[in-house]
XYZ file of C-alpha atoms in Angstrom:
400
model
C -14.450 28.273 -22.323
C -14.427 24.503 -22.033
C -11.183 22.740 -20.834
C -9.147 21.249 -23.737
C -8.414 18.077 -21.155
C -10.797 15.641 -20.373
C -12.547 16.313 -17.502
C -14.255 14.131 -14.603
C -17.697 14.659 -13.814
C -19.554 16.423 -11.106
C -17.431 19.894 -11.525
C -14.764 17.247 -9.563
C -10.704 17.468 -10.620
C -8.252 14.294 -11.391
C -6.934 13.858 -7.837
C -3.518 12.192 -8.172
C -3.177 12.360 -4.268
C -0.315 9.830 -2.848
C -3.193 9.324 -0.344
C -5.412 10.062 1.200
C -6.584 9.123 -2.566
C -9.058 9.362 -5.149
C -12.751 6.720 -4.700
C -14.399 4.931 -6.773
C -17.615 7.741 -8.397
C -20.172 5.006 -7.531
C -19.017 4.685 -3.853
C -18.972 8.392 -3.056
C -22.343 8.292 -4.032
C -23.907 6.172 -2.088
C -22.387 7.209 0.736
C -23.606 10.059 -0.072
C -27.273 8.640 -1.147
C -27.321 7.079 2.596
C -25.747 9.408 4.891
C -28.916 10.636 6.470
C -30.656 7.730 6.920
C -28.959 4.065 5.982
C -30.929 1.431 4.402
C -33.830 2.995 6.120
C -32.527 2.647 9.886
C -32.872 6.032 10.441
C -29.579 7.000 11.145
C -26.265 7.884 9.442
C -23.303 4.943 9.801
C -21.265 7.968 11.110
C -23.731 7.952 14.450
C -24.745 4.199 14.353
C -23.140 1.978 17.530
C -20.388 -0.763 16.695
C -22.524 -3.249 19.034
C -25.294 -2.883 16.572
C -26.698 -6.076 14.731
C -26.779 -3.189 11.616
C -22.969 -2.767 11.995
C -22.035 -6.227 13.012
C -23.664 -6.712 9.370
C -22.024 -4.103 7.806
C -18.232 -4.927 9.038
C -18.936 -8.972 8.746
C -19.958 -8.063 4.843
C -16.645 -6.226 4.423
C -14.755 -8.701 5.943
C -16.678 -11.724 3.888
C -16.457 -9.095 0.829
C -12.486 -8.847 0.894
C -12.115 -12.400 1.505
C -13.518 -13.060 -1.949
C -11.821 -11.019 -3.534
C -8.820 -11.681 -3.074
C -9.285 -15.279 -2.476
C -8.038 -15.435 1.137
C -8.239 -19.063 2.302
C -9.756 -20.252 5.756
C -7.184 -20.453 7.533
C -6.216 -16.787 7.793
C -7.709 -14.130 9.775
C -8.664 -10.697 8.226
C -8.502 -7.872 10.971
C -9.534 -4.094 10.684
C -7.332 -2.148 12.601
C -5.962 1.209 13.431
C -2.355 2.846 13.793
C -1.793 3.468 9.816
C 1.530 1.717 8.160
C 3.523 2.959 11.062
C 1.829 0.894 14.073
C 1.903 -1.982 10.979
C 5.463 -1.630 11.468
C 5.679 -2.238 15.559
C 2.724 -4.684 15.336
C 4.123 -7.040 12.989
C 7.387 -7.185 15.162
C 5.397 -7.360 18.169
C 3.227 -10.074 16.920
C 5.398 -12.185 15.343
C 7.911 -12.586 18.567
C 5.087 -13.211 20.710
C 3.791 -16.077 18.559
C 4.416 -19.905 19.275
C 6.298 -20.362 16.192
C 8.483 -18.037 16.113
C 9.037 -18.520 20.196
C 9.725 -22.782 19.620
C 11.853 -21.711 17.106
C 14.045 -19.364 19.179
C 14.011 -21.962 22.156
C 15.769 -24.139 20.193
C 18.115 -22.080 18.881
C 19.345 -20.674 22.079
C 19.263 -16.895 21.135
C 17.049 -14.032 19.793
C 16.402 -14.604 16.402
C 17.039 -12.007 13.895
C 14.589 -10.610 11.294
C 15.043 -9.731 7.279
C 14.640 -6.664 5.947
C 14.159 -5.537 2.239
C 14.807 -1.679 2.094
C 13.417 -0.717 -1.257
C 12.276 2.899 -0.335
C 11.396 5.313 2.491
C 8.613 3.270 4.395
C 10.746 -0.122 4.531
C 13.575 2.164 5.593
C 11.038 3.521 8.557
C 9.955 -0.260 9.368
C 13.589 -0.706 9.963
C 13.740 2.061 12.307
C 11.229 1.220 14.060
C 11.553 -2.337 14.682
C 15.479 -1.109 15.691
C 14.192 1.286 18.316
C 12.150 -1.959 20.100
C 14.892 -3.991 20.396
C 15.422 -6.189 17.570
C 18.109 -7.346 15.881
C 17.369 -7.090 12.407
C 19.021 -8.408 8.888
C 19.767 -5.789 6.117
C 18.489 -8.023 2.841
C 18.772 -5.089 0.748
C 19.384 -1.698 1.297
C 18.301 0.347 -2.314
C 20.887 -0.271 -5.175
C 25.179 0.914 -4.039
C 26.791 3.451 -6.905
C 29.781 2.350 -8.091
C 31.106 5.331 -8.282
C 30.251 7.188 -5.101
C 29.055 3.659 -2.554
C 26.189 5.304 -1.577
C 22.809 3.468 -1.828
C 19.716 5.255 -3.806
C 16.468 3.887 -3.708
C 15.980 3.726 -7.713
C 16.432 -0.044 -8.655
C 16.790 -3.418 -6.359
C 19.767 -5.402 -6.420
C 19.557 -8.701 -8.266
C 18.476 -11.845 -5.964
C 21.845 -13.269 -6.061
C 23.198 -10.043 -4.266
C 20.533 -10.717 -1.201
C 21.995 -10.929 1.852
C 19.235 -13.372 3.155
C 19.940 -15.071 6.627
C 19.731 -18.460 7.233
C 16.466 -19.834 7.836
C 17.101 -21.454 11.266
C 17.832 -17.997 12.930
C 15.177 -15.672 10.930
C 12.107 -15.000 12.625
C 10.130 -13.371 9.423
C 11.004 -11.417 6.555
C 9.387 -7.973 6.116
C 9.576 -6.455 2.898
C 7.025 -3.095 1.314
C 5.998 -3.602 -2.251
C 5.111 -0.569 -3.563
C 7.493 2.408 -2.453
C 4.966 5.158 -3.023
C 7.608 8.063 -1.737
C 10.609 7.144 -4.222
C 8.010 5.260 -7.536
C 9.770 1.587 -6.610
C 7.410 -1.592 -7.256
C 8.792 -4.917 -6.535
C 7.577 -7.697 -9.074
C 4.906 -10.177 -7.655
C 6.541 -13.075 -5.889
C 10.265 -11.754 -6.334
C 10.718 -11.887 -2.278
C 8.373 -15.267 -1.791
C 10.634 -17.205 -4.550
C 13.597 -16.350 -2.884
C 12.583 -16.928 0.613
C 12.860 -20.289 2.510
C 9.206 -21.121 2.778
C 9.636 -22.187 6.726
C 9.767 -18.362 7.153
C 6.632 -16.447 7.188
C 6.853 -13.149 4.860
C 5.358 -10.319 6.124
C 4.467 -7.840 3.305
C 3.487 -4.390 3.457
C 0.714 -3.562 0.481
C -0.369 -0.436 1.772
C -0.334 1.364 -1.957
C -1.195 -1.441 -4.572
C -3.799 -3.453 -2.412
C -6.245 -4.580 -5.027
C -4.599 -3.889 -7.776
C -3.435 -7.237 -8.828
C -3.883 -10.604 -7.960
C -2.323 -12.212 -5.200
C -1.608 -15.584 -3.758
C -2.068 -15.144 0.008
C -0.924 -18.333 0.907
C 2.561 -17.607 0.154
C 2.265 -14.763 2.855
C 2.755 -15.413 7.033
C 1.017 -11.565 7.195
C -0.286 -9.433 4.883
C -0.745 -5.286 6.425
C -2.305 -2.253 3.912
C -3.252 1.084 5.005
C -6.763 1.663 3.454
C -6.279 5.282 2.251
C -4.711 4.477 -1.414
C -6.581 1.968 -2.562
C -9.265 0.889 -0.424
C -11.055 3.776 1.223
C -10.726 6.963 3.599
C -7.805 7.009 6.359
C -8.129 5.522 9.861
C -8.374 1.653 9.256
C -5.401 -0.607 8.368
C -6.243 -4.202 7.328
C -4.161 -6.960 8.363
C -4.017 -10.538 6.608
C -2.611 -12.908 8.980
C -1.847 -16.526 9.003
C -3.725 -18.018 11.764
C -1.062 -20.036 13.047
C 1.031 -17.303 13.790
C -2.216 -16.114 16.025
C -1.139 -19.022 18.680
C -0.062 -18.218 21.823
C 1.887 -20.032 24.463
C 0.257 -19.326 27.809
C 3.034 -17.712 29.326
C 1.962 -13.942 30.423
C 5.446 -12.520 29.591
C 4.615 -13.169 25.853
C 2.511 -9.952 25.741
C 4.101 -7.749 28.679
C 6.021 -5.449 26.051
C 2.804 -6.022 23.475
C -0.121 -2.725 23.867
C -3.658 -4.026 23.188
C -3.700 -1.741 20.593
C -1.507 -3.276 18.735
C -2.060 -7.285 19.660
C -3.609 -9.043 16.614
C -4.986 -11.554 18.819
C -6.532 -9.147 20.504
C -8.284 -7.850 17.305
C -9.021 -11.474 15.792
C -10.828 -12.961 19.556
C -13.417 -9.694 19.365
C -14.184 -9.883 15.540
C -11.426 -6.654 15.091
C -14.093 -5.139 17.491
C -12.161 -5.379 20.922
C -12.936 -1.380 21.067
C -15.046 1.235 19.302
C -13.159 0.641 15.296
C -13.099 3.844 12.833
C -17.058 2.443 12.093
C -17.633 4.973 8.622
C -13.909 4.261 7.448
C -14.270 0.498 7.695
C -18.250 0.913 6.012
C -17.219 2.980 3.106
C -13.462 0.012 2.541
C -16.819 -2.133 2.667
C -18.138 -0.347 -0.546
C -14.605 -0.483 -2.197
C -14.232 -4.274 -1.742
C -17.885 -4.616 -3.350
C -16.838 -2.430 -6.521
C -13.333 -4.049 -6.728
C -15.620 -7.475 -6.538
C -17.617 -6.184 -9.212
C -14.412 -4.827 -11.388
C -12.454 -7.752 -10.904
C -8.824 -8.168 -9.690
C -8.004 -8.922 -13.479
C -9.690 -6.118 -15.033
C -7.963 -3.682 -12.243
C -4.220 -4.884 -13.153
C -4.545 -4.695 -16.738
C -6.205 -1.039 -16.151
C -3.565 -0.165 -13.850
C -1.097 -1.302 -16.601
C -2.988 0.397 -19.347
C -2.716 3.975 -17.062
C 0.848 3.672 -16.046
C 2.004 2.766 -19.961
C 0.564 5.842 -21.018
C 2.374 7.408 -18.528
C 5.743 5.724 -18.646
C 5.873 5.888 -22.575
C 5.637 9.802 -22.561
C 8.405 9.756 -20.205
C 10.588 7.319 -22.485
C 9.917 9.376 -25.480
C 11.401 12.220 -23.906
C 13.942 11.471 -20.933
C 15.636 14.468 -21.765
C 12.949 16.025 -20.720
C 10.649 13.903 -18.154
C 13.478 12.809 -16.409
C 12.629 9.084 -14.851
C 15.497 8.046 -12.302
C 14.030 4.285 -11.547
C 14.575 1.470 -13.131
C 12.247 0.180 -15.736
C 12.023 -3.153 -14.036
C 10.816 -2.094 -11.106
C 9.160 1.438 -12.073
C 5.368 1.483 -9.726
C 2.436 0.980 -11.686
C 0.809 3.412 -8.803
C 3.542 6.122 -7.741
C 5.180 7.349 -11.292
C 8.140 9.547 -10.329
C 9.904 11.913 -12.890
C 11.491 15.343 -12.698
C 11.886 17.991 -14.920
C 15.187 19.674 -16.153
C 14.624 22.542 -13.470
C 13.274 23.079 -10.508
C 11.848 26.193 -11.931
C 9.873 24.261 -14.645
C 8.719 21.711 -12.414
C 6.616 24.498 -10.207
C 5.374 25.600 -13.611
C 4.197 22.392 -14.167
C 2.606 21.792 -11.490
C 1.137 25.023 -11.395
C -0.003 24.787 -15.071
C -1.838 21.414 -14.173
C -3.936 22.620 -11.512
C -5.562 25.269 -13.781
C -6.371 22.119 -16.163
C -8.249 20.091 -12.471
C -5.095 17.958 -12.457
C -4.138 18.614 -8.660
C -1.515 16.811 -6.069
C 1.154 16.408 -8.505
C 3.851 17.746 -6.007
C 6.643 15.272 -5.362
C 7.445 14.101 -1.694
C 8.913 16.881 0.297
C 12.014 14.156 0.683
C 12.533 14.247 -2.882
C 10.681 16.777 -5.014
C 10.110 16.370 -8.449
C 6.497 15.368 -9.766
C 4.724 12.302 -8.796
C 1.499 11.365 -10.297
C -0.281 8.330 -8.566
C -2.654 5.921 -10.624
C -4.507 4.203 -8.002
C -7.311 1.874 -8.707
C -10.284 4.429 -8.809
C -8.264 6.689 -11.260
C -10.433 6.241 -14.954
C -8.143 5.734 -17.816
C -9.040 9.379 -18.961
C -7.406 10.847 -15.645
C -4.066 9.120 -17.400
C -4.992 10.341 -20.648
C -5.323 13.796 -19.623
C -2.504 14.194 -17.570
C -0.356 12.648 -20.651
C -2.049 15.268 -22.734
C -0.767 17.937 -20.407
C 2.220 16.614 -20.535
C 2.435 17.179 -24.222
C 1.715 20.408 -24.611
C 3.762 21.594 -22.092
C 6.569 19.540 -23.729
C 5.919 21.085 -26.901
C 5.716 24.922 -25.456
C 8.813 24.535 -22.524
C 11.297 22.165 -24.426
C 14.037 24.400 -25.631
């Protein structure tokens, strides 16, 4: 008996995986069309050498690929590294206090500077921890959104910009802020933090889960960092945008004593982000993403990503009761929707139900359980229509 849900082709399911997440159909297969033997090389990517003129081609397309598409000017450096969102966390630090800038700029002020931090969700709140444990001394912006009744903060809604506790701009070193808060379904609008930021301080934004899906203006940004695995491609490669100004040095050796190769993105940009052996297949097959995202078009991929979350978000407004969404509208993610049900006994069954229907990785984070469905950029419209169909009928049959 057929499925009454719309189903994806190839005997595949609707993978609403937080990440590792669903690709684009066409990329899968010609990945899979070349595996054996690449453009007629004779060989697979997965056993070709990095020192290769075939790779240097491949990762030099990718590179040239992303630039375009996003519109990244000249003067910025696009790196393909490893160490997922969490090394993104220490490397930014790292990186930043070992640059000339931010080093003049402490000079003259006589002390350490201090750095902002927007905690909007679990992974800012980890970035915080992090740079804490190396010895910073960093600036609480925002820390979620303080009950009135109880004082304790939730991550469900951001504090208006007049509540920001922003330092001054002569003792801040960066500001570090995560967009899209896959864990708790938190998206912060485009260019909230960059409006309210002194431009002499470089903003260093983590895109990790809505890379690609909307425009944005790069120049506004000292660094951008995005783990590939949501939108972009597999896991193991972690693409940093960085202002090449904050790549200067001075030549003192102590500026990289406390600063791992690994994690230097000088170190990265002098060796074309090939200092080492990269994750070669990851960084081919983000290639083939940035070439259909090309093709798409960063317009066409916000207004779908707006057209999949609506559908979404409106099933969940018609019935709060019900589909219970705890974020606030304003800054509800278009690519991590959040919701529980009124028990935790019906959300199993829901989950449950849906993977009999294909419509798998629904689970919400073990931190906060629930259901979250995630809409990233290789999700068709019909995986949202589907899943809002589901959602329906098991309204309709669980309500009372």
């Amino acid at each position: 008996m057929s499925d009454p849900y719309p189903q994806p082709p190839h005997g595949r399911v609707w993978n609403f995986s937080a990440g590792p997440s669903v690709l684009p159909l066409s990329v899968l297969e010609e990945v899979q069309n070349d595996l054996l033997n690449y453009k007629g090389h004779g060989m697979s990517v997965l056993e070709m050498s990095h020192r290769s003129k075939v790779y240097g081609d491949i990762i030099a397309d990718a590179e040239a690929t992303l630039r375009r598409t996003l519109n990244v000017p000249d003067n910025y450096s696009i790196l393909f590294l490893q160490g997922g969102g969490t090394g993104g966390f220490a490397a930014a630090y790292l990186n930043l206090f070992a640059s000339k800038i931010v080093r003049d700029k402490q000079r003259k002020l006589g002390r350490q500077l201090s750095c902002d931090y927007l905690v909007t969700g679990s992974w800012s709140a980890s970035g915080l921890k992090e740079v804490k444990r190396l010895g910073a001394k960093p600036n609480v912006v925002v820390n979620g959104i303080v009950s009135t009744e109880s004082g304790e903060s939730s991550y469900t809604s951001v504090p208006p910009v007049g509540e920001w506790n922003l330092g001054s701009p002569e003792e801040t070193a960066f500001v570090y802020y995560c967009e899209n808060e896959t864990v708790h379904g938190v998206e912060l609008p485009q260019n909230m933090v960059v409006d309210a930021v002194d431009p002499s301080i470089p903003v260093i934004c983590d895109m990790s889960s809505n890379m690609l899906s909307r425009p944005v203006d790069v120049k506004r940004f000292g660094a951008i960092i995005a783990g590939a695995q949501k939108n972009m491609g597999p896991a193991g490669v972690t693409i940093a945008i960085v202002r090449k100004d904050l790549l200067e040095r001075d030549d003192d050796p102590e500026v990289t004593r406390n600063l791992p190769s690994v994690l230097d993105w000088c170190y990265f940009d002098s060796a074309g982000s090939m200092p080492h052996t990269p994750p070669t297949f990851t960084i081919y097959v983000c290639g083939l993403v940035f070439k259909w995202a090309e093709k798409q078009g960063i317009e066409a991929l916000e207004r779908l990503r707006e057209a999949r979350s609506k559908l979404v978000y409106d099933e969940i407004d018609a019935h709060p009761e019900f589909f219970i969404g705890r974020v606030d509208k304003k800054y509800r993610s278009g690519m991590n929707l959040v919701f529980n049900l009124p028990t935790p006994e019906l959300e199993a069954q829901f989950i449950s139900e849906a993977a009999k229907h294909n419509m798998l990785q629904l689970k919400g984070h073990r931190k906060l359980g629930g259901i979250r469905i995630s809409l990233y950029n290789a999700m068709p419209i019909e995986g949202a229509k589907a899943f809002v169909a589901f959602m329906k009928e098991f309204y309709a049959k669980n309500r009372e």
